[in-house]
Short mmCIF file of C-alpha atoms and ligand atoms in Angstrom, two decimals:
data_model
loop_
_atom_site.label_atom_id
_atom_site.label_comp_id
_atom_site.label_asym_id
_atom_site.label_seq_id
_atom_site.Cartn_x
_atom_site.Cartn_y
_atom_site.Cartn_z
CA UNK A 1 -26.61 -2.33 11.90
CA UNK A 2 -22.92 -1.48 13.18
CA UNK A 3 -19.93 -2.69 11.73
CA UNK A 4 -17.00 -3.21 13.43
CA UNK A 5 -12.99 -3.87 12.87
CA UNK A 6 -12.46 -7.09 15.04
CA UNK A 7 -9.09 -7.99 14.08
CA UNK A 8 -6.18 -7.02 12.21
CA UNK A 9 -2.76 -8.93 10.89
CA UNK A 10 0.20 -8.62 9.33
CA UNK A 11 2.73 -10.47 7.24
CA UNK A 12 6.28 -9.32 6.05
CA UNK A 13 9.08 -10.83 4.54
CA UNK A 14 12.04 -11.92 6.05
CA UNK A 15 14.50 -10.61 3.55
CA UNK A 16 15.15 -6.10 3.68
CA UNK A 17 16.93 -3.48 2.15
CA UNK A 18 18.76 -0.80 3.36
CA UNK A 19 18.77 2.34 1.05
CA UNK A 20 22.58 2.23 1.26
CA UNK A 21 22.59 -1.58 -0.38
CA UNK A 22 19.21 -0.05 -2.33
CA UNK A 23 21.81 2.98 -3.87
CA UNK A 24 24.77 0.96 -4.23
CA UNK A 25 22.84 -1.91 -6.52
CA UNK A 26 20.97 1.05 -8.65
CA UNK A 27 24.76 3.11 -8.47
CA UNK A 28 26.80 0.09 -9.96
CA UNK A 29 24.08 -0.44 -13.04
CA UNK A 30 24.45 3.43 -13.45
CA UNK A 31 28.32 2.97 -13.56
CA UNK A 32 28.23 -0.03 -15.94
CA UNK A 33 25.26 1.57 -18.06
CA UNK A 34 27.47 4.68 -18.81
CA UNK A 35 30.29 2.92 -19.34
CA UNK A 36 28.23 0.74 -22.24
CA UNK A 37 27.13 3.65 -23.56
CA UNK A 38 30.51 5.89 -23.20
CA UNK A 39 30.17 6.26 -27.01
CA UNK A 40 26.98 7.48 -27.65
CA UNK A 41 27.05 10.11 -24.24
CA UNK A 42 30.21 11.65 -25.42
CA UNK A 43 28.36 11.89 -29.36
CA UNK A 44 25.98 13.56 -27.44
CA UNK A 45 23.33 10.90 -28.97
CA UNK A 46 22.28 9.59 -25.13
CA UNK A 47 22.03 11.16 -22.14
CA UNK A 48 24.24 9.42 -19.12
CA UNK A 49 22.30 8.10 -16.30
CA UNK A 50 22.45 9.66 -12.74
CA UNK A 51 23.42 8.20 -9.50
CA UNK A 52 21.06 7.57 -6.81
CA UNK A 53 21.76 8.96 -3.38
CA UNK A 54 20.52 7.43 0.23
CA UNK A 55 20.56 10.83 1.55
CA UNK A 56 17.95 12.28 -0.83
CA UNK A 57 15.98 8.93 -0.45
CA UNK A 58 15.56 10.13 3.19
CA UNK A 59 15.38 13.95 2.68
CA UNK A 60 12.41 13.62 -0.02
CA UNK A 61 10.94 10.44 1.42
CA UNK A 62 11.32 9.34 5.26
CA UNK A 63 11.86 6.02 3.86
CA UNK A 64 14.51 4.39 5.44
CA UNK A 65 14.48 0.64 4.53
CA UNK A 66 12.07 -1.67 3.64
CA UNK A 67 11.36 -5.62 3.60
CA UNK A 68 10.82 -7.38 -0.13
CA UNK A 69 10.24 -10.58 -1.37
CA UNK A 70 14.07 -11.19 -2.48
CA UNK A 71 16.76 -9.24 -1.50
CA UNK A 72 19.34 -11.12 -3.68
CA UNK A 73 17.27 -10.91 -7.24
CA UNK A 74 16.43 -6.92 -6.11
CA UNK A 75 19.82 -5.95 -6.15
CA UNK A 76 21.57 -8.19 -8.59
CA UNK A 77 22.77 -5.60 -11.19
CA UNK A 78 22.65 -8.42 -14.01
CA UNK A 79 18.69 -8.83 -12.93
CA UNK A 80 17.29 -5.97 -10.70
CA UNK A 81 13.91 -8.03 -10.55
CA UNK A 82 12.67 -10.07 -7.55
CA UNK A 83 13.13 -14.00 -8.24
CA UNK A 84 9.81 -15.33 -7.88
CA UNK A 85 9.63 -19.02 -9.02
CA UNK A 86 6.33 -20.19 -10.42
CA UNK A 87 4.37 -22.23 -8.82
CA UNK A 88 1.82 -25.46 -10.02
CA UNK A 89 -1.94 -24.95 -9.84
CA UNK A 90 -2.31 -27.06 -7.15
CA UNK A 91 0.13 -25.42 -4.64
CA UNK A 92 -1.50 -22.14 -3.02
CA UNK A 93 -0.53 -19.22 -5.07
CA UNK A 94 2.28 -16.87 -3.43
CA UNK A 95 -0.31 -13.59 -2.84
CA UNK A 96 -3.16 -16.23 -1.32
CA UNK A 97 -0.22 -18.04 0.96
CA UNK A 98 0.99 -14.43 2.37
CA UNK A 99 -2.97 -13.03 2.46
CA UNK A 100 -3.45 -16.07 4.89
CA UNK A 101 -0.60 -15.68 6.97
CA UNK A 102 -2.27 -12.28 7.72
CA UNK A 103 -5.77 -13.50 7.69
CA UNK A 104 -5.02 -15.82 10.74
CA UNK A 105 -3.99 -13.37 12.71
CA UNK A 106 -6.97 -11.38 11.79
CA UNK A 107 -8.89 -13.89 13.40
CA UNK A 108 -6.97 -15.11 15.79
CA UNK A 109 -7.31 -11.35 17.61
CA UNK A 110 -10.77 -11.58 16.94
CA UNK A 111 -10.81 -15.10 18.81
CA UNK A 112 -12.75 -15.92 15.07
CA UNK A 113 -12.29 -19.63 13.20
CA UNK A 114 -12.01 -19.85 9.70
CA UNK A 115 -15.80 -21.23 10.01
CA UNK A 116 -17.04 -18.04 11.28
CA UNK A 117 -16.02 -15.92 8.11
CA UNK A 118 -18.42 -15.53 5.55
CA UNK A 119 -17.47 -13.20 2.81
CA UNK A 120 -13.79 -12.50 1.58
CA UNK A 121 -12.68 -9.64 -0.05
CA UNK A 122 -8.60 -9.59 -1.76
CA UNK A 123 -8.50 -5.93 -2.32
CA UNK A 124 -4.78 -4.66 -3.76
CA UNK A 125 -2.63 -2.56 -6.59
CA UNK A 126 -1.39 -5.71 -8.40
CA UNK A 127 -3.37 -8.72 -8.87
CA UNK A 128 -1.39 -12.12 -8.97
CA UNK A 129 -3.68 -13.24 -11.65
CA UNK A 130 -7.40 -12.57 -13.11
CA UNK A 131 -9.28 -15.68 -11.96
CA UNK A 132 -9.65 -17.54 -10.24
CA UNK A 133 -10.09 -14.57 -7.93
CA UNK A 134 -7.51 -15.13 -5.08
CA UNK A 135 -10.36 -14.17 -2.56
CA UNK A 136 -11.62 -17.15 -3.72
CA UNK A 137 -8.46 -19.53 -3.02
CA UNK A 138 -8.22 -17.63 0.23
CA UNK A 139 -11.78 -18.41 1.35
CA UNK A 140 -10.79 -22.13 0.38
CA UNK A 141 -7.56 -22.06 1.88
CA UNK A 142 -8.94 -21.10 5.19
CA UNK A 143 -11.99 -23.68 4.85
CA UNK A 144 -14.60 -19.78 5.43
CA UNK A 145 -18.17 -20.02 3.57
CA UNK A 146 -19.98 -17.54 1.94
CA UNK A 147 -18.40 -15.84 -1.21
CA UNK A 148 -15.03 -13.99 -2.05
CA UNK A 149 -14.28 -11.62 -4.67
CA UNK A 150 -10.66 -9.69 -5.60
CA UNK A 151 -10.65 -6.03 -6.43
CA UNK A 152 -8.24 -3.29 -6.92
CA UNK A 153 -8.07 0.43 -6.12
CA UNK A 154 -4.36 1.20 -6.09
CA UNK A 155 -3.09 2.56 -2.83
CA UNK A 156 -6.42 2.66 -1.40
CA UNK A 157 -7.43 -0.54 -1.87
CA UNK A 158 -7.49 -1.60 1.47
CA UNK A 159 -9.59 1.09 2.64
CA UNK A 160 -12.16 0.81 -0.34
CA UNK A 161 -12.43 -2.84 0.76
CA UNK A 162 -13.16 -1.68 4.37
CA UNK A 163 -16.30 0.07 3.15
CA UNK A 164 -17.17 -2.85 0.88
CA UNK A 165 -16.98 -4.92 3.81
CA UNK A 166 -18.73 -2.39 6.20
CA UNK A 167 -21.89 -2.19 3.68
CA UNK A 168 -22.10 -6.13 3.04
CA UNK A 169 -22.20 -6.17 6.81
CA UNK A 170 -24.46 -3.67 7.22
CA UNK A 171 -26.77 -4.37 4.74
CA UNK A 172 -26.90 -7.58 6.42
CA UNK A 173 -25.49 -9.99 3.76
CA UNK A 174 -22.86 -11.65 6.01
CA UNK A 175 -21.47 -11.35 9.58
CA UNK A 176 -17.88 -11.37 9.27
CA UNK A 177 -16.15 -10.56 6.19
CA UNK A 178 -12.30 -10.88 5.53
CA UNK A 179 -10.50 -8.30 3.77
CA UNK A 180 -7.05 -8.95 2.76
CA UNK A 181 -4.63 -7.02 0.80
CA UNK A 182 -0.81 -8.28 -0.28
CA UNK A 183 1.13 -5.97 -1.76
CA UNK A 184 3.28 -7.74 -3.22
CA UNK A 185 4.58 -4.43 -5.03
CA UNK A 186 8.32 -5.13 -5.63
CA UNK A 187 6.70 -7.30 -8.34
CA UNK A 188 5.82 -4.21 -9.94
CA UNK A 189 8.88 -1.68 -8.88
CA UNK A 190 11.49 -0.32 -11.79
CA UNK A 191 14.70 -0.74 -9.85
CA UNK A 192 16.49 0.55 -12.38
CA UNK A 193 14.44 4.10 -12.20
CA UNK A 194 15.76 6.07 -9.63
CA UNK A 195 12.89 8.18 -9.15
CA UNK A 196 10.74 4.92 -8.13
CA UNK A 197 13.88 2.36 -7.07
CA UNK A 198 13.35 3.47 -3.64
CA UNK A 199 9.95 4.14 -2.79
CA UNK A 200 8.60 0.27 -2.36
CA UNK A 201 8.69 -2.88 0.07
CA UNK A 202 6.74 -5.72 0.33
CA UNK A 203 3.83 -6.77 3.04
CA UNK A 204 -0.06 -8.29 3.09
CA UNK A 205 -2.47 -7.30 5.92
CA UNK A 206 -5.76 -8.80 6.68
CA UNK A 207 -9.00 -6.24 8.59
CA UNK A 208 -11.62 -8.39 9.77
CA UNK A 209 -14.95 -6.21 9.67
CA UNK A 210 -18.45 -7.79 11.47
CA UNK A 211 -21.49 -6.96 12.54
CA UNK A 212 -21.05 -5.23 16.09
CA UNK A 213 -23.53 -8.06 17.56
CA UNK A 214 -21.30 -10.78 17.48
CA UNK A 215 -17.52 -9.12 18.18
CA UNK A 216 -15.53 -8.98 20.87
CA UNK A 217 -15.41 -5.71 23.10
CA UNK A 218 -12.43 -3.69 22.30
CA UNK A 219 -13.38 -4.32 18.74
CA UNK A 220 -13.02 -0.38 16.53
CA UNK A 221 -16.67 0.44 15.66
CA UNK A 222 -17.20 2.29 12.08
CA UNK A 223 -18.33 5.75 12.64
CA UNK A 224 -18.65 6.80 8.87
CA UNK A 225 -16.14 6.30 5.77
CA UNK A 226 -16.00 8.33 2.52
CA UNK A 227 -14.33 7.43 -0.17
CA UNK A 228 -13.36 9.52 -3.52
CA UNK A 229 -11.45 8.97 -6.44
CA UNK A 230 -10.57 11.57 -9.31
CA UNK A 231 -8.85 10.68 -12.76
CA UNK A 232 -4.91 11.27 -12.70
CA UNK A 233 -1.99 9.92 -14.87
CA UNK A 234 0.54 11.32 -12.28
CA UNK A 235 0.60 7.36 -11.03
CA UNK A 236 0.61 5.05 -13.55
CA UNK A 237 1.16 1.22 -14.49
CA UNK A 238 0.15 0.06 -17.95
CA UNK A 239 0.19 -3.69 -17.07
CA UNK A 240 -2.76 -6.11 -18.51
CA UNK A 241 -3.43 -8.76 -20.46
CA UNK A 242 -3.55 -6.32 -23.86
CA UNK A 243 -0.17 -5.93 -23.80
CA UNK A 244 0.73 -8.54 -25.45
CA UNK A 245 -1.31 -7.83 -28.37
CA UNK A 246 1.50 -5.18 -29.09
CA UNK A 247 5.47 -6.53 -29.19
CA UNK A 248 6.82 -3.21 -29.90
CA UNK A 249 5.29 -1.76 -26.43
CA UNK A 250 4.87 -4.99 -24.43
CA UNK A 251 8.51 -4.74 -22.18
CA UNK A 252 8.88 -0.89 -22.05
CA UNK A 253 9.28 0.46 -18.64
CA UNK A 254 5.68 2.21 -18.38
CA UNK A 255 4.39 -1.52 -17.71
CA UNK A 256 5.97 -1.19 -14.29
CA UNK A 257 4.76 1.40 -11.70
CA UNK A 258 5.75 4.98 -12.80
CA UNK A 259 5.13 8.34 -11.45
CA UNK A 260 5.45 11.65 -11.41
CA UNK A 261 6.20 12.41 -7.71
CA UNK A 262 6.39 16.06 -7.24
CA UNK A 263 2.82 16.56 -8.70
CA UNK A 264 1.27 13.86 -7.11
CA UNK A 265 2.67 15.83 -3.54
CA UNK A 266 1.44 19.14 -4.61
CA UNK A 267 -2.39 17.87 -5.82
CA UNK A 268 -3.07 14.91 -3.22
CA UNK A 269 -1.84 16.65 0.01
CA UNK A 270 -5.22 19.33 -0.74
CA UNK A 271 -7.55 16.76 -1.79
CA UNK A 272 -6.98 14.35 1.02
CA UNK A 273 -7.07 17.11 3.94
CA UNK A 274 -10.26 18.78 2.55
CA UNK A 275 -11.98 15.34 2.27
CA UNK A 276 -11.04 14.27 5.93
CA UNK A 277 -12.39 17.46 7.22
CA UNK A 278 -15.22 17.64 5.19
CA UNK A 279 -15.80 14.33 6.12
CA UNK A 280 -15.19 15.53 10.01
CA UNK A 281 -17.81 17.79 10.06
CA UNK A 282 -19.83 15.70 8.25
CA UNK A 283 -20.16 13.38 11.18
CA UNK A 284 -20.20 16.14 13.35
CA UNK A 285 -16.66 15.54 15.06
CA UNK A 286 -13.78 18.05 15.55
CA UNK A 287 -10.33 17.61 14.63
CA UNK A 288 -9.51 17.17 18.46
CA UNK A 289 -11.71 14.11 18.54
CA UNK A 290 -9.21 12.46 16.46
CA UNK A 291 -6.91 10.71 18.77
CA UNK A 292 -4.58 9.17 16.29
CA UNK A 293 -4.46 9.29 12.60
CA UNK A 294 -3.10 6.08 10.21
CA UNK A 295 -2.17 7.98 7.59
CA UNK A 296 -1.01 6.27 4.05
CA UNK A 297 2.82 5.81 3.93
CA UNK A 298 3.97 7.18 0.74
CA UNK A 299 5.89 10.05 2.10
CA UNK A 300 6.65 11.43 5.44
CA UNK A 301 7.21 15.39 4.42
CA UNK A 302 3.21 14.69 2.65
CA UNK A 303 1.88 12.89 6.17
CA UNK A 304 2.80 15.72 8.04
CA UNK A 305 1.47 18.13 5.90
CA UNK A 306 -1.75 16.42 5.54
CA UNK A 307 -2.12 16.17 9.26
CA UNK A 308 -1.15 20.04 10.26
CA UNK A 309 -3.70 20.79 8.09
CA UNK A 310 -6.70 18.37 9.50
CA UNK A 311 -5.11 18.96 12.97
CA UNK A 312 -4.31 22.34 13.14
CA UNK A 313 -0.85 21.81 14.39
CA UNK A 314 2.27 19.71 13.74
CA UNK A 315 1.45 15.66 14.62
CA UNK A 316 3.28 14.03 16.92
CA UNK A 317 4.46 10.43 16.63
CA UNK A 318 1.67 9.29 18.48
CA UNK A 319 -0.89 11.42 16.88
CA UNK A 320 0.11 10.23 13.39
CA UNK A 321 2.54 7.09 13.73
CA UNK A 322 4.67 6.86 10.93
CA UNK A 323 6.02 3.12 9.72
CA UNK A 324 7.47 4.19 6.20
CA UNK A 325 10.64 4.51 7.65
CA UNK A 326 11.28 0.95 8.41
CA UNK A 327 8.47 -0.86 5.54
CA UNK A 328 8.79 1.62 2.67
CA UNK A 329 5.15 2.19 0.85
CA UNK A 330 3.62 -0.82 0.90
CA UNK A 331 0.67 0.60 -0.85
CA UNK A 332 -2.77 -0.02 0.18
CA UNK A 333 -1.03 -1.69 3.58
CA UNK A 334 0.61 1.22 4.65
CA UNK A 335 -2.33 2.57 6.94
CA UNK A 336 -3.17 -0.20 8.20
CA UNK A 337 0.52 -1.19 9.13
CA UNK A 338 0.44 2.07 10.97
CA UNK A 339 -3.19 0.86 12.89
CA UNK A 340 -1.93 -2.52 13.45
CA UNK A 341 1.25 -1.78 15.24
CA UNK A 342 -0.30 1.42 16.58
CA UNK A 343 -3.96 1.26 17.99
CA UNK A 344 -3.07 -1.22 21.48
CA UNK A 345 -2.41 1.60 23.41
CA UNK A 346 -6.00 3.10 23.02
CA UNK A 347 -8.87 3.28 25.27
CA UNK A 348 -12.13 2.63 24.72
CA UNK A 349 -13.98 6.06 23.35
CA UNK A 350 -10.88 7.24 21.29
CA UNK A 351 -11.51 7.84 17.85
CA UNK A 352 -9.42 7.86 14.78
CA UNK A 353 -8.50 8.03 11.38
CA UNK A 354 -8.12 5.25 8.86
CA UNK A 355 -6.56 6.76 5.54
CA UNK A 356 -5.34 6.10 2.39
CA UNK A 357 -4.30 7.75 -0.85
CA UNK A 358 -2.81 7.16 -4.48
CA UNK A 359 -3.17 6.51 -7.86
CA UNK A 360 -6.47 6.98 -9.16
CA UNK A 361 -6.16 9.36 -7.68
CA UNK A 362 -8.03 7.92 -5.38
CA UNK A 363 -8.84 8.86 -1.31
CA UNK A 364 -10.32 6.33 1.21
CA UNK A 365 -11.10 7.48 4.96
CA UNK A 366 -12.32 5.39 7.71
CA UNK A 367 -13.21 7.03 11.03
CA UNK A 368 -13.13 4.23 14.09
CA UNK A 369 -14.15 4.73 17.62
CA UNK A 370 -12.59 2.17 19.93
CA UNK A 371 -15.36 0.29 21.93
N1 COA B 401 18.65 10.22 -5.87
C1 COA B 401 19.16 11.46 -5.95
N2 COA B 401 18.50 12.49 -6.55
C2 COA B 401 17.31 12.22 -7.10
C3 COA B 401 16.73 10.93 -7.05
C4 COA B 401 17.45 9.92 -6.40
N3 COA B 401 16.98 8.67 -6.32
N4 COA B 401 15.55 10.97 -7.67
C5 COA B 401 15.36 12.24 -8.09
N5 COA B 401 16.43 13.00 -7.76
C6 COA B 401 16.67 14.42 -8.05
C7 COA B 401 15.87 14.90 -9.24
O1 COA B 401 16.56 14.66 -10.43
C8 COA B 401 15.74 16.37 -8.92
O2 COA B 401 16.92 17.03 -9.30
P1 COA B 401 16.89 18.54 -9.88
O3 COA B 401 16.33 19.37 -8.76
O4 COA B 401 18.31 18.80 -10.19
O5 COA B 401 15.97 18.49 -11.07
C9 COA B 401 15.64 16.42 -7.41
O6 COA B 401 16.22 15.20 -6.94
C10 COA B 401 14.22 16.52 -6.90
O7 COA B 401 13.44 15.51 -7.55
P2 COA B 401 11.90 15.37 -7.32
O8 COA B 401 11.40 14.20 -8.10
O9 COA B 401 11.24 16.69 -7.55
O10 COA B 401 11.91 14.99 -5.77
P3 COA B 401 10.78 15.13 -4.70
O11 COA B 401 11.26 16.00 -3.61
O12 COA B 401 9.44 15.45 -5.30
O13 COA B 401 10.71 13.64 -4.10
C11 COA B 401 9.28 11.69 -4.23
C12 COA B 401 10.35 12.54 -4.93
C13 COA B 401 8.84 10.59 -5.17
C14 COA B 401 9.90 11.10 -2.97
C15 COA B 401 8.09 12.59 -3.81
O14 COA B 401 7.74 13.43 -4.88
C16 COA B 401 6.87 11.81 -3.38
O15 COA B 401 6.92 10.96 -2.51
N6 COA B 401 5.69 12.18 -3.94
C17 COA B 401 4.45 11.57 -3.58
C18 COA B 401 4.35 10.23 -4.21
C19 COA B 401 3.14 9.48 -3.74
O16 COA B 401 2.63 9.71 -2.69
N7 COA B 401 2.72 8.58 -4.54
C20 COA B 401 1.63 7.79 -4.18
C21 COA B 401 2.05 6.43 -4.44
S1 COA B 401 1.05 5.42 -3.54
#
């Protein structure tokens, strides 16, 4: 059985950030910290903190901007945290309310209803909550059948789901499943660490996979997906419901996303290009037959890296789009951002790459051929 991307959609918020409003929040708390601390920094006793710089932000990232949840809370240096009021039981939870935004247009470009879905999948780096699972609310949101369960593989998770989805299909358990992943990762961003202040911004996409029978033409068919994952602390958030078994621990900094950048560069860039042309000649395709390649946004200078070494030459725009510049890494999103905004233009019999990377580590690669 063949499964097939039908549909894909996207939601964003209305509010953004520059990097120069990004640098000059994180720059005044830098300023005001030092100044707290003048004592202890001239004792010698603390070490002052550094400014942040939009230039560098560019130079090391490509990330130019990107849209959050709320700007204000962000980049008020008496908060530096999103404002995200809680919400009653009854009211749709924020990460099911953006996941359906998404998920309708989904299935709106698959010309699906709600009626036709009948598995859901809520695949992202930070769940909202443990249960309920939000796949769950989403299924009941949208009034789909069948059954809907969350997951979470980081950066990948998107991608992870698409294979989930593609062997539920294929293994004939439902026709149409719904994957959605918010990333609602400003929820999870330091913006007082100005090694990670920058990198994040705030979206939810929705993939609808089915079975090739019943999709429309134009619909992406699955060639062949591999997925790997290796144990890495380079990315890190110690988040979960232990934490509170521990005061001492529970509000320290390493319960937000941290990192350790320049590593995570150096060992991902090899992993994911061996895997995508290992995976390549796997299903007996050359690096020419990729047409276009949807490439994780995390880092421009690591996206073209990755690509010269699948492709053989420096990508172009339009062989490996890049959207980091205006969304920032919107974690497992970011590829399929790229494919969303990116794939129109291609004819039937192109192929291409699906791919994602992060923390895990963790490596998820979909190959599509447009029908
Ligand atoms: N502003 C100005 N300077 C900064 C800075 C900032 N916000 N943050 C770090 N620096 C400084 C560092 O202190 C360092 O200074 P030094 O050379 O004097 O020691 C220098 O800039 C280089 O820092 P480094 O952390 O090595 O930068 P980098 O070139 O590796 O870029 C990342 C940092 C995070 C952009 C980059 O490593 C990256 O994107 N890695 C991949 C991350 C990734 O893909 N993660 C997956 C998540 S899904």
């Amino acid at each position: 059985m063949t499964a097939v991307i039908s549909g894909t959609g996207l939601w964003r918020p209305s509010d953004s950030i520059t990097n120069d409003e990004l640098v000059a929040s994180f720059n005044a708390y830098v300023e005001r910290y030092n100044a707290e601390h003048a004592a202890d920094i001239a004792a010698g006793v603390l070490e002052p903190l550094q400014p942040s710089s939009a230039e560098f932000i560019v130079k090391a990232s490509g990330i130019k901007h990107r849209y959050v949840l709320d700007k204000k809370g962000s980049l008020d240096v008496e908060r530096m945290v999103p404002r995200i009021p809680e919400r009653p039981n009854e009211q749709l939870s924020l990460m099911a309310e953006v996941s359906v935004t998404a998920a309708k247009q989904a299935l709106e470009q698959a010309g699906r209803d709600a009626q036709d879905v009948d598995a859901v999948i809520c695949s992202c780096s930070s769940l909202q909550r443990p249960y309920p699972a939000l796949a769950i609310e989403v299924q009941n949101a949208l009034g789909a059948g069948g059954f809907g369960y969350d997951m979470n593989v980081a950066c990948s998770s998107a991608t992870f789901a698409i294979q989930n989805a593609t062997d539920i299909v294929r293994a004939g358990h439902a026709r149409s499943v719904l994957v959605v992943n918010p990333e609602l990762t400003t929820g999870h961003l330091n913006f007082r660490d100005r090694e990670t202040h920058f990198i994040f911004g705030d979206a939810a996409v929705a993939i609808l996979i089915e079975n090739a029978e019943v999709a429309p033409k134009g619909a992406w068919k699955i060639l062949g997906t591999k997925l790997q994952t290796r144990f890495s602390n380079n990315i890190r958030n110690n988040f979960g419901f232990l934490n509170r078994g521990d005061e001492q621990f529970r509000d320290m900094p390493d319960k937000l996303i941290t990192q350790q950048g320049r590593k995570v560069f150096k060992e991902v860039v090899p992993m994911v290009s061996e895997i995508v042309l290992q995976q390549l000649a796997e299903l007996k395709l050359k690096p020419s037959d990729l047409r276009r390649m949807w490439l994780h946004q995390a880092n421009s200078n690591m996206n073209r890296l990755i690509a010269e070494r699948v492709l053989g030459h420096e990508a172009s725009q339009d062989e490996a789009p890049t959207v980091l510049d205006e969304y920032g890494n919107t974690a497992g999103a970011g590829s399929i951002i790229a494919f969303h905004l990116h794939s129109s233009d291609l004819k039937s019999g192109d192929r291409g790459l699906i791919c994602s990377f992060g923390a895990g580590y963790s490596v998820g690669a979909i190959f599509v051929q447009k029908t």
